Short mmCIF file of C-alpha atoms and ligand atoms in Angstrom, two decimals:
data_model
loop_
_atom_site.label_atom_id
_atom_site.label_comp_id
_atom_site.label_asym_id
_atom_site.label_seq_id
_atom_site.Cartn_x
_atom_site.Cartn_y
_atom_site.Cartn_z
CA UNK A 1 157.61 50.02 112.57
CA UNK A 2 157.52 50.27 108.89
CA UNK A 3 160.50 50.25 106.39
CA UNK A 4 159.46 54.22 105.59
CA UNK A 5 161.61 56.81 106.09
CA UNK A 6 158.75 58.82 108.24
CA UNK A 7 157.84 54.92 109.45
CA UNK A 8 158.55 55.84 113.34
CA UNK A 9 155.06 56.82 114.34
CA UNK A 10 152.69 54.57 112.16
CA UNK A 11 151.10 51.51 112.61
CA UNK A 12 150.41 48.66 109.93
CA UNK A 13 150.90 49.53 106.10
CA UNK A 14 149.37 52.12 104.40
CA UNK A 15 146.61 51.32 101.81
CA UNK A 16 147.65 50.29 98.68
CA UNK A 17 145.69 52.59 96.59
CA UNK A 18 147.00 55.74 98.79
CA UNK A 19 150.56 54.34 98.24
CA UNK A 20 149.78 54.16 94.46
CA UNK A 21 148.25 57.99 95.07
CA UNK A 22 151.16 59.05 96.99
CA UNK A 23 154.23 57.21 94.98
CA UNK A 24 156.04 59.43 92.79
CA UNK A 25 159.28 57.20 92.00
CA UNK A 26 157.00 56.32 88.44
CA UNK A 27 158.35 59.73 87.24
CA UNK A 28 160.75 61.42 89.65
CA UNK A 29 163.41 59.22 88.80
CA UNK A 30 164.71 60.87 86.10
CA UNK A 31 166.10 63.36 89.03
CA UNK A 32 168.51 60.62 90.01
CA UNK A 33 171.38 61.82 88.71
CA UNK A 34 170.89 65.53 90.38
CA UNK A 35 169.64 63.63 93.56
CA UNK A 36 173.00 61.42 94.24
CA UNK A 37 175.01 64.78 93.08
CA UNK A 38 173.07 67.04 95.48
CA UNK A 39 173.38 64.29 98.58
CA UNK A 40 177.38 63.46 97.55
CA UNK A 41 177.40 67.58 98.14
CA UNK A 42 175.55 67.10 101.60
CA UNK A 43 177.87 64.62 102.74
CA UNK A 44 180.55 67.10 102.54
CA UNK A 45 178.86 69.06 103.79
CA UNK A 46 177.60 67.20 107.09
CA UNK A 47 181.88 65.95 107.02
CA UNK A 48 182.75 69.92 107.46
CA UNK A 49 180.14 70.22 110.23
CA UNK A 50 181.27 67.38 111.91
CA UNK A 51 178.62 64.84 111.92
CA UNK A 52 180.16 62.45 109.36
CA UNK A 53 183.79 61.00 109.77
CA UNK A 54 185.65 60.99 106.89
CA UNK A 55 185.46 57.61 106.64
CA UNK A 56 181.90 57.81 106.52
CA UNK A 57 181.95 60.68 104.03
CA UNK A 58 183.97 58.02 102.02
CA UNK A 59 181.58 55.16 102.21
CA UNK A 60 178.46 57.00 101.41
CA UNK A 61 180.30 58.70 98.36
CA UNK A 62 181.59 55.51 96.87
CA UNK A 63 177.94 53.87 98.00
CA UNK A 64 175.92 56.79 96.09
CA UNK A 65 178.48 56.42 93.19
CA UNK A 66 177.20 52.62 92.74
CA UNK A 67 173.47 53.87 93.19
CA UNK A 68 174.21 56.22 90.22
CA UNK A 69 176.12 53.39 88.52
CA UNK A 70 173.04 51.00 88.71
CA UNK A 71 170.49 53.89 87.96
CA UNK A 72 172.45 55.02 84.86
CA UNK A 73 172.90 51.37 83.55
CA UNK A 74 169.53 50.13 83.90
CA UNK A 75 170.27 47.86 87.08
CA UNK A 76 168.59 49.79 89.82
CA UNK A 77 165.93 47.79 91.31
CA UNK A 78 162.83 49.50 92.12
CA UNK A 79 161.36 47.77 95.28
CA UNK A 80 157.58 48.23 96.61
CA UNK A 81 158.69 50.60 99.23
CA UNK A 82 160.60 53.19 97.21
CA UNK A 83 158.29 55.83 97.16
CA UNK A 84 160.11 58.30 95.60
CA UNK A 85 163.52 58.91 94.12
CA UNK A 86 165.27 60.46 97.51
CA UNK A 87 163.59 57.28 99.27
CA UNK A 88 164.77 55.11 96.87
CA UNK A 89 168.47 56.05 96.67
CA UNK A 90 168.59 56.00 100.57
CA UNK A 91 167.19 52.92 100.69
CA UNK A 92 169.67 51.32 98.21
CA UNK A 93 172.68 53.02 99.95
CA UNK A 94 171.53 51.47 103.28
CA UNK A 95 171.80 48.23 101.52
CA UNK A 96 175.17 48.64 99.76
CA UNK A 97 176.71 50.81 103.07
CA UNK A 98 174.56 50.02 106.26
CA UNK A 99 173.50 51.87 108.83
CA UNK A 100 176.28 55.01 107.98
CA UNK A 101 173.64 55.85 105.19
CA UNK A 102 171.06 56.69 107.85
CA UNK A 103 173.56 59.68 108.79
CA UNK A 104 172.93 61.04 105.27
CA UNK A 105 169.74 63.14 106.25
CA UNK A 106 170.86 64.93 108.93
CA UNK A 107 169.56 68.51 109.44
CA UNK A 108 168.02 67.91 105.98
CA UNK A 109 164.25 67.60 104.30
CA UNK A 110 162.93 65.87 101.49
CA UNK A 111 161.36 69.44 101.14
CA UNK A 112 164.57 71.10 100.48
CA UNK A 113 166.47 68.30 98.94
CA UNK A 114 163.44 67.94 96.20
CA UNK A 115 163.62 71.89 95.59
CA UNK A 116 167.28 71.24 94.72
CA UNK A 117 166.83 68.36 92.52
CA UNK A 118 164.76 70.23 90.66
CA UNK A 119 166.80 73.30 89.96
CA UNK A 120 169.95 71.20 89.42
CA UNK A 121 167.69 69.24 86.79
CA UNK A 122 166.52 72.23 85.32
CA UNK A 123 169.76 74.02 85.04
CA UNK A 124 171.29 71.00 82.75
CA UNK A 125 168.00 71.05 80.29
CA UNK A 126 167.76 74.29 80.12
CA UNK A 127 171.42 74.20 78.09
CA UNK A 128 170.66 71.44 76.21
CA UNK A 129 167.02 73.19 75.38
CA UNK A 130 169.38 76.27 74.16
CA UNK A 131 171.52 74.07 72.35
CA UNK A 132 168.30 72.86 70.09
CA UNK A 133 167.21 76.41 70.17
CA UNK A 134 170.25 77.98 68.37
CA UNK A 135 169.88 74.81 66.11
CA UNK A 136 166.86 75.76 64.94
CA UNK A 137 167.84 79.66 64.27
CA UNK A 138 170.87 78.49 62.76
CA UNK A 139 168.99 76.51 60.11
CA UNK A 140 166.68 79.54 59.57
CA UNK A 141 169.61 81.82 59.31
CA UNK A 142 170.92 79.43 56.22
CA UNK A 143 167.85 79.27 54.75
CA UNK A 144 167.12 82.98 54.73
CA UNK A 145 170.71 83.46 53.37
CA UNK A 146 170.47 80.30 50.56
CA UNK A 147 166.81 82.30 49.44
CA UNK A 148 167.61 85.94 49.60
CA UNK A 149 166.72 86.16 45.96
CA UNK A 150 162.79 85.35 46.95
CA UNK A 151 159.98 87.22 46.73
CA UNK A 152 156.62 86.23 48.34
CA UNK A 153 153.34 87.46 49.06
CA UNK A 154 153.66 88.82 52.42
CA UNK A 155 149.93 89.30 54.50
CA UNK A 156 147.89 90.73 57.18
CA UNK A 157 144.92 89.28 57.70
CA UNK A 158 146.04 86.70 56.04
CA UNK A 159 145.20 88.53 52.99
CA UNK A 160 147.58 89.52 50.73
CA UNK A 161 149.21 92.69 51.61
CA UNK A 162 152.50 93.78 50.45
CA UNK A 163 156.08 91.69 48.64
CA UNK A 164 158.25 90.55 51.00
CA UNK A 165 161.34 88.73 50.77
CA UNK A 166 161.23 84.83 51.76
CA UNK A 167 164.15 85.16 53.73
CA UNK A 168 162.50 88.55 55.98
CA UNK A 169 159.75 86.10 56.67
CA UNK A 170 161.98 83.35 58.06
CA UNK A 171 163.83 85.75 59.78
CA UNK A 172 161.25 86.55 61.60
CA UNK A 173 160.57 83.77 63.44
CA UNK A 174 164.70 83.75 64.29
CA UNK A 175 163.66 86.55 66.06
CA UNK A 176 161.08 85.31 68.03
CA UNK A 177 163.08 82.01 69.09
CA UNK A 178 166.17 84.95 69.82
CA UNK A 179 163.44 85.89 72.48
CA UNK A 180 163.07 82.76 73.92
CA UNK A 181 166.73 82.02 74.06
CA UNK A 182 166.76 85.13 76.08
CA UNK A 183 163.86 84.62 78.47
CA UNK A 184 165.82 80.94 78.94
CA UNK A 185 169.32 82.61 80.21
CA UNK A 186 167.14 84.72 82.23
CA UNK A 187 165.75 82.14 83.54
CA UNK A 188 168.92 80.59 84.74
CA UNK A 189 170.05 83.50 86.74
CA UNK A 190 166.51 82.79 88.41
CA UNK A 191 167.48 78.67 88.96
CA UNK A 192 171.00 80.18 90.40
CA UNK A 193 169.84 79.75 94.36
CA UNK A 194 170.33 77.07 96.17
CA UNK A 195 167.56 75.85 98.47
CA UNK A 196 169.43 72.99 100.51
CA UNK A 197 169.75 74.01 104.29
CA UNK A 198 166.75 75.49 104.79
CA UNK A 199 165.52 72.06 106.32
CA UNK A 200 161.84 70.91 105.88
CA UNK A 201 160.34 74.95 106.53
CA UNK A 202 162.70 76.62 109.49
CA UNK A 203 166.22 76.36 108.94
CA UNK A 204 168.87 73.51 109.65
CA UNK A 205 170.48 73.31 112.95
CA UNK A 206 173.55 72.14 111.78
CA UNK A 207 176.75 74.06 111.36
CA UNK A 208 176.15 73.42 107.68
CA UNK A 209 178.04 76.12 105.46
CA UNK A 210 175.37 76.81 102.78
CA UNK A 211 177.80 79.00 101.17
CA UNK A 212 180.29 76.24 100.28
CA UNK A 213 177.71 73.80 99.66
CA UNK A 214 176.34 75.97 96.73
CA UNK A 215 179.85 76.36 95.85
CA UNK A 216 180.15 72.49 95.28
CA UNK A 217 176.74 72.48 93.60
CA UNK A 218 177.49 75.38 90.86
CA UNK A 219 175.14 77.78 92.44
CA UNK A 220 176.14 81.54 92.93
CA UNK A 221 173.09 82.35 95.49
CA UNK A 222 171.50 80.85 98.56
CA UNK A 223 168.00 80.81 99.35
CA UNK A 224 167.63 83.49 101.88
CA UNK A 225 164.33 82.22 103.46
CA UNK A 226 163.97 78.79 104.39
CA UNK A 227 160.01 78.78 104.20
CA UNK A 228 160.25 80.55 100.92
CA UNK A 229 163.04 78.04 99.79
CA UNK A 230 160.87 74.77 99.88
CA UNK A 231 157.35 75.87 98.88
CA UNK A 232 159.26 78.19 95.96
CA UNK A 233 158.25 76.67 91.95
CA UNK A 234 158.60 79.94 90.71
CA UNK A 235 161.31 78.35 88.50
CA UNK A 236 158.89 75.68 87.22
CA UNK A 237 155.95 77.80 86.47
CA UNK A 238 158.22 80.20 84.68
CA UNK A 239 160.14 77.60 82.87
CA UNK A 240 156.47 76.22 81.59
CA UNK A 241 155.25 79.98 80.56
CA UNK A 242 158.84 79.90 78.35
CA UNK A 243 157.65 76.52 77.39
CA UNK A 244 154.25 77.41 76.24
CA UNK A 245 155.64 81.15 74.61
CA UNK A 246 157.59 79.16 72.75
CA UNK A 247 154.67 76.64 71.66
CA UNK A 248 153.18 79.21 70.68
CA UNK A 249 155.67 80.49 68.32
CA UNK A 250 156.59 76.85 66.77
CA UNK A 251 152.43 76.85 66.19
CA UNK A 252 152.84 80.29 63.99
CA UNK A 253 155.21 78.61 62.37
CA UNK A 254 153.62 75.48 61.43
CA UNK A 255 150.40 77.74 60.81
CA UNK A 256 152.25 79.15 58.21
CA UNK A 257 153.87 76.34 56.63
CA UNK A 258 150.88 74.14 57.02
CA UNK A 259 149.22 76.99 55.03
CA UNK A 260 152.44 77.50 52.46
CA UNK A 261 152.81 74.01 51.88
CA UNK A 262 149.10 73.64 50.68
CA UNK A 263 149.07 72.88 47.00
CA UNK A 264 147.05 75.27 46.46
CA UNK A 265 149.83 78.09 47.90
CA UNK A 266 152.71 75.94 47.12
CA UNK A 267 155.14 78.00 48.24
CA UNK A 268 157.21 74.91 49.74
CA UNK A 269 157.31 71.41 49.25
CA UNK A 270 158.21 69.35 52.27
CA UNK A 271 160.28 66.62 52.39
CA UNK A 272 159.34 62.91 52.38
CA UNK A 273 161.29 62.67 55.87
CA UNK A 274 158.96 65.04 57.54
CA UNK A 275 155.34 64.35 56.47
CA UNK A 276 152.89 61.29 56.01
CA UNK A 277 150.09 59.59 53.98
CA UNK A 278 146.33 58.95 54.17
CA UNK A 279 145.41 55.44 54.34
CA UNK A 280 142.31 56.58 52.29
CA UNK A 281 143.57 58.66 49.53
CA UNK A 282 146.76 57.95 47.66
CA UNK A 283 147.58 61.44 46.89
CA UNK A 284 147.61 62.89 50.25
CA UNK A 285 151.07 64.26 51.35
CA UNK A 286 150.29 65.85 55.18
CA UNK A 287 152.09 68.19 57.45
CA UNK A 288 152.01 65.95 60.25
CA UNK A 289 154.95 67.55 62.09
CA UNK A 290 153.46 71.04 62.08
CA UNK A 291 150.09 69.36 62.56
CA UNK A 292 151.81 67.75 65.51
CA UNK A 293 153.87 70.81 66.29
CA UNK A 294 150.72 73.12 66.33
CA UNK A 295 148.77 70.78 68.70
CA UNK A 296 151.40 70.10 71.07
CA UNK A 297 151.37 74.17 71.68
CA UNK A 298 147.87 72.87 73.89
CA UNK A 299 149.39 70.82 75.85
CA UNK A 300 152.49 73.36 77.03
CA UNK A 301 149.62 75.56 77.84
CA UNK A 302 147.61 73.62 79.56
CA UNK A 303 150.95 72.50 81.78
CA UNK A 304 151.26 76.21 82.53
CA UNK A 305 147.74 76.85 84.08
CA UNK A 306 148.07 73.44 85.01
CA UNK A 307 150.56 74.63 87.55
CA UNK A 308 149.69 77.81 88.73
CA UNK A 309 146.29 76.44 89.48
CA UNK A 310 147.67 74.01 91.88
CA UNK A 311 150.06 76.93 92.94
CA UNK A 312 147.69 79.31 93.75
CA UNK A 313 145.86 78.47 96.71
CA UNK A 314 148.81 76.35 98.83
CA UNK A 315 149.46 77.87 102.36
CA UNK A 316 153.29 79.10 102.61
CA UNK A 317 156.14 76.57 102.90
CA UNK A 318 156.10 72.65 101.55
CA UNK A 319 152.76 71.19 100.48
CA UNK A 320 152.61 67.80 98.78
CA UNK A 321 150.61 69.97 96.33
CA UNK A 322 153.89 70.14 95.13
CA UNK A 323 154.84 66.95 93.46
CA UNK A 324 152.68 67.72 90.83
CA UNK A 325 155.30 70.01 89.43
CA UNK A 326 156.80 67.06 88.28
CA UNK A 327 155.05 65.50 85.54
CA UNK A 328 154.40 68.58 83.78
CA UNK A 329 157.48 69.92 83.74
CA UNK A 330 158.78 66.58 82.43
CA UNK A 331 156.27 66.30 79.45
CA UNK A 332 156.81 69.80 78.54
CA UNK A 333 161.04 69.09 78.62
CA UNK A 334 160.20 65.90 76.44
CA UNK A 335 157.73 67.31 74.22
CA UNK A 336 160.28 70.49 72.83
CA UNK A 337 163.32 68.29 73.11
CA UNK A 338 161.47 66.73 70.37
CA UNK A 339 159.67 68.86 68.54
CA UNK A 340 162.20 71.48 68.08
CA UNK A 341 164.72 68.83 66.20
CA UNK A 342 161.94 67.54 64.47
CA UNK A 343 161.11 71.18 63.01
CA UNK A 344 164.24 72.02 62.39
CA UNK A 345 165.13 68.91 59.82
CA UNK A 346 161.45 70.05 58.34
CA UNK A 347 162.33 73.31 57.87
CA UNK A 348 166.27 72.22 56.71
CA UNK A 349 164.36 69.70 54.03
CA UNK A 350 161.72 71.78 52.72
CA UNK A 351 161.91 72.67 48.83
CA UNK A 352 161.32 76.19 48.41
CA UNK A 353 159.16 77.18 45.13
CA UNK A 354 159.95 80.26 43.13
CA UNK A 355 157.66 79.79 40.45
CA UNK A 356 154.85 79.42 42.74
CA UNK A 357 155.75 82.37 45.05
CA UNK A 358 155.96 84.34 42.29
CA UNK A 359 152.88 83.50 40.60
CA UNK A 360 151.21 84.23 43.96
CA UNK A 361 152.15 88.04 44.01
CA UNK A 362 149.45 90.08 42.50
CA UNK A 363 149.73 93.42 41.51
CA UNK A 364 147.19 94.60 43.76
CA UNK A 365 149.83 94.35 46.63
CA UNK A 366 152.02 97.14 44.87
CA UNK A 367 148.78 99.36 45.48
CA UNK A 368 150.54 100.91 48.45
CA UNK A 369 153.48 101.66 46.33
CA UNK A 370 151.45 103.71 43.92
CA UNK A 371 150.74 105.67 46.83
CA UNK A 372 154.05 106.06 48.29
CA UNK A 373 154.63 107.44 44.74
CA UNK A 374 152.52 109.88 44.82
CA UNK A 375 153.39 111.14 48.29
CA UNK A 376 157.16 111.76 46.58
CA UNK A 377 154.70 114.02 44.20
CA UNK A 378 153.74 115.90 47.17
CA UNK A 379 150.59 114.85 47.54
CA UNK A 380 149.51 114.27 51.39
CA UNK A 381 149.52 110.29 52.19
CA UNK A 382 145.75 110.39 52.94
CA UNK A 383 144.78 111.90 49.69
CA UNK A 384 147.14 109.53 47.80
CA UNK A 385 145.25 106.38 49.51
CA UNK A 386 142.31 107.66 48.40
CA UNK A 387 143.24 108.01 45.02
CA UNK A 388 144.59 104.81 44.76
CA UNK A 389 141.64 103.26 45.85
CA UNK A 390 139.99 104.81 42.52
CA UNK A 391 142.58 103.39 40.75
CA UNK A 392 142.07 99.84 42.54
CA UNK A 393 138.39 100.42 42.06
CA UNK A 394 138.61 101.12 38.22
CA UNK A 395 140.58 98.43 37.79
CA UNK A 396 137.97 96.22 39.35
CA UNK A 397 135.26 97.42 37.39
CA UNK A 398 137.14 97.20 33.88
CA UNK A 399 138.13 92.73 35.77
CA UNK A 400 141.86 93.93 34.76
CA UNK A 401 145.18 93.81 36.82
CA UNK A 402 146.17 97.29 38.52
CA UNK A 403 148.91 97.21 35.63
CA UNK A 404 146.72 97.14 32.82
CA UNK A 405 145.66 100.30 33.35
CA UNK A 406 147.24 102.75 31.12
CA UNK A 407 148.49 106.08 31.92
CA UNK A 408 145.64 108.09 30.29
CA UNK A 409 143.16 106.28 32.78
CA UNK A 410 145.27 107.07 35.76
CA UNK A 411 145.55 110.23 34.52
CA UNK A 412 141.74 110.65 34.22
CA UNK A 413 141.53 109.78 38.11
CA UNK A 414 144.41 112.45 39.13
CA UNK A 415 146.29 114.55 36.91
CA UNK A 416 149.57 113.75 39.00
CA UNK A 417 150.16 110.88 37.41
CA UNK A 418 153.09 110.50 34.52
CA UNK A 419 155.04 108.11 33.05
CA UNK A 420 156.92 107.20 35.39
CA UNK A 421 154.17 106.16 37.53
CA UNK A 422 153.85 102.81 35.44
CA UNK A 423 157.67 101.86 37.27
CA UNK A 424 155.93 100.61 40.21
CA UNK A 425 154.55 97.46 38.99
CA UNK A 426 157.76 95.85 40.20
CA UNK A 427 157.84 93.66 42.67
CA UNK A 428 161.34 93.27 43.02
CA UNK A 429 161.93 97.39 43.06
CA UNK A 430 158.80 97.33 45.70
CA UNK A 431 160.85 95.16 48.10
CA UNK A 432 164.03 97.44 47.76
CA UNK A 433 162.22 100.41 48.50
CA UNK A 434 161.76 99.17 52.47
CA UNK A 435 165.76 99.68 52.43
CA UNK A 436 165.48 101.26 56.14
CA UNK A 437 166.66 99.06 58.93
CA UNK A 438 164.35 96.27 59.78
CA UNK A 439 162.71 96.56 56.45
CA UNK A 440 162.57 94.03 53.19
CA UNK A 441 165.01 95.34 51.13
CA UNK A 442 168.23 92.88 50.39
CA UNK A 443 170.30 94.80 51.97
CA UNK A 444 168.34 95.34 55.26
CA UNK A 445 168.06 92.00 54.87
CA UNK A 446 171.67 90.93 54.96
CA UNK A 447 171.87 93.05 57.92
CA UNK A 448 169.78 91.14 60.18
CA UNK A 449 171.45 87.75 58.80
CA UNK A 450 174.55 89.38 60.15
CA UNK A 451 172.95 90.06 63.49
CA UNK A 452 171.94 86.98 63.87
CA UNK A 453 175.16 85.29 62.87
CA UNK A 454 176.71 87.48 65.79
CA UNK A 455 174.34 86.42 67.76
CA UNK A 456 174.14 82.80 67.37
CA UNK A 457 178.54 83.51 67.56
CA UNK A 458 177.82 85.00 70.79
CA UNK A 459 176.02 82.44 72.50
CA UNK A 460 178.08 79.72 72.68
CA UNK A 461 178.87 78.45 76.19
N1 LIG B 501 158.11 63.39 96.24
C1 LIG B 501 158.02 64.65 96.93
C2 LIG B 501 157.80 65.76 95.90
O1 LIG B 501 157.99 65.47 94.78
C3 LIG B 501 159.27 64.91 97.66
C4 LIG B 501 159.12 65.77 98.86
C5 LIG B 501 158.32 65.06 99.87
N2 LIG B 501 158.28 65.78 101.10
C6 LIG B 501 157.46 65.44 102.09
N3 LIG B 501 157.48 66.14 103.13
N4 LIG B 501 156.65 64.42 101.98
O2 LIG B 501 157.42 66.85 96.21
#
């Protein structure tokens, strides 16, 4: 008989490559501490139902204490056997308890223990996740209120399209990471059910009180279908979709500030800190962190379809399909738990330009103010466009800025026109015009920094 836990009913050792293939204590150890918490839990369990003594509860909580002690201090000695985590922490309890550690399974499943690992994992990053979320909104939230004087070119297309203030345009990416925050506590009502009990696919046939034992663990549901309980990664795949929205966003982002950051934009300078140098040319200053920030948005992706392509086909219950949940949902955890600190001291270092945002704004993108104005005139908005397009169009012709036109040439193209048509080429007044909620204009403005203050108030935990 082999050392395995399943060892009973083979013969000889398995192959070494298939125990390479099949080992998955490389990367599942980082579960270790929700493993030992969710089997200290079981114990108790198995203690109420009457299996353990409570001197054996004792012994295998003080032995899974040391396991913890040696995994959290570096000691814990990974030996050629320990194919994953749960087999590894048995295996070591054995050694520091005897045979009372074989008791620990009992009625229970590497399939169900795994599926609680997981969501106990889970549930701790996902806070810590938030906690670098509302980091980065806070520093947003500063900035926008430190630069509420600043007026950029704001664009569609990427083409410049109408004044907007620097601060609406960082606020609204503290909108879109308000978004993820949310889809993250929604998330956690969703990691809130308890899988262990349900045994490797049927059920356990111990008088095991699930209801206390989610108790213990912090959950407020339990799984109410033991199949569905161990072949369930719902919570991973949506975890990596939140993971890859939110990519996705911190790639607009660097998009942006890759572009604004461009000499030949200039609207920011970043910091030192937060960018690098060519080993060719001396001048070269690069984004490397929204570079880095903007490729890393593949990766969450691909971990995403990565998953719900080895989802999609399993038959119901446990399927070792399933350990490849693992290393995916770990890279994607590492790579935000970096990237969003990293693009928060980016964005908290950049250097803001006036001079260059306001050289950037071209009179041109007051165009759709002329027309606004002459829609106050009574004239009906399509008509308006259209004459403003003769205005753009003369201006074009005569290689002059839309403000260089005097009034008699307006005039010329509609009769509509006065004096105090020539008050639009303001791009300061422009901004204050979008006063209604949601808009440019300071005040709206100062509204939304106030929301999201409240907000960020609100979600402490
Ligand atoms: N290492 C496995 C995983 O990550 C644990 C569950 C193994 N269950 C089994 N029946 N072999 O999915």
């Amino acid at each position: 008989m082999s050392g395995k836990l399943w060892g009973g009913r083979f013969q000889g050792d398995t192959d070494p490559l298939m125990a390479q293939f099949n080992n998955s204590i490389g990367f599942d150890k980082r579960l270790c501490q929700a493993d030992i918490l969710g089997s200290q839990a079981y114990a108790e369990a198995l203690f109420d139902a009457g299996i353990l003594t409570a001197e054996e509860l004792r012994q295998i909580v003080w032995g899974l204490d040391r396991v913890l002690d040696e995994w959290m201090s570096g000691r814990f000695e990974i030996k050629p056997g320990d194919e994953d985590i749960h087999t590894a922490v048995e295996r070591r309890l054995h050694e520091l308890i005897g045979p009372t550690a074989g008791k620990l399974h009992t009625g229970r499943s590497r399939n169900d223990q795994v599926a609680t690992d997981l969501r106990l994992y889970l549930r701790r990053v996902i806070h810590e996740l938030e906690d670098r979320l509302n980091e980065m909104q806070m520093t947003l939230v500063n900035l926008a209120e430190q630069y509420i004087d600043l007026i950029m070119p704001g664009y569609t297309h990427f083409q410049p399209a109408q004044p907007v203030r620097f601060s609406h345009w960082l606020l609204s990416y503290f909108w879109m990471l308000q978004r993820d925050w949310d889809r993250l506590e929604d998330l956690g009502r969703r990691l809130d059910v308890l899988p262990l009990g349900a045994g490797a696919l049927a059920g356990t046939p111990l008088a095991i009180d699930r209801y206390k034992l989610a108790e213990r663990l912090g959950f407020s549901q339990i799984s109410p279908n033991s199949i569905d309980a161990v072949g369930d990664r719902d919570f991973v795949a949506e975890f990596l979709f939140w993971a890859a929205l939110l990519g996705v966003h911190l790639s607009r982002l660097s998009e942006d500030l890759i572009l604004f950051s461009n000499p030949s934009l200039g609207f920011v300078v970043l910091a030192d800190a937060y960018t690098t140098g060519s080993s060719l040319m001396p001048q070269k200053k690069n984004p490397d962190a929204f570079e880095l920030a903007r490729g890393k948005s593949g990766r969450l992706i691909g971990h995403l379809t990565g998953l719900l392509t080895t989802l999609k086909g399993l038959p119901s219950g446990y399927n070792k399909d399933l350990q490849e949940d693992k290393e995916r949902l770990f890279d994607a955890v590492d790579t935000l738990q970096l990237a969003l600190p990293v693009l928060t001291g980016a964005l908290a270092t950049m250097q803001p330009q006036p001079d260059r945002m306001a050289a950037a704004l071209r009179d041109d993108m007051l165009a759709t103010d002329l027309a606004d104005w002459l829609v106050r005139r009574g004239i009906p908005f399509r008509q308006s466009h259209a004459i403003v397009g003769e205005v753009v169009r003369e201006a074009e012709f005569r290689q002059c800025s839309l403000r260089d036109l005097d009034l008699a040439t307006l005039q010329r193209i509609h009769p509509a026109f006065d004096a105090e048509a020539l008050q639009v080429w303001d791009f300061e007044r422009s901004v204050e015009q979008r006063a209604a909620p949601g808009g440019t204009a300071r005040a709206a403005v100062l509204v939304q920094i106030a929301q999201a203050r409240a907000l960020l108030g609100a979600d402490k935990f």
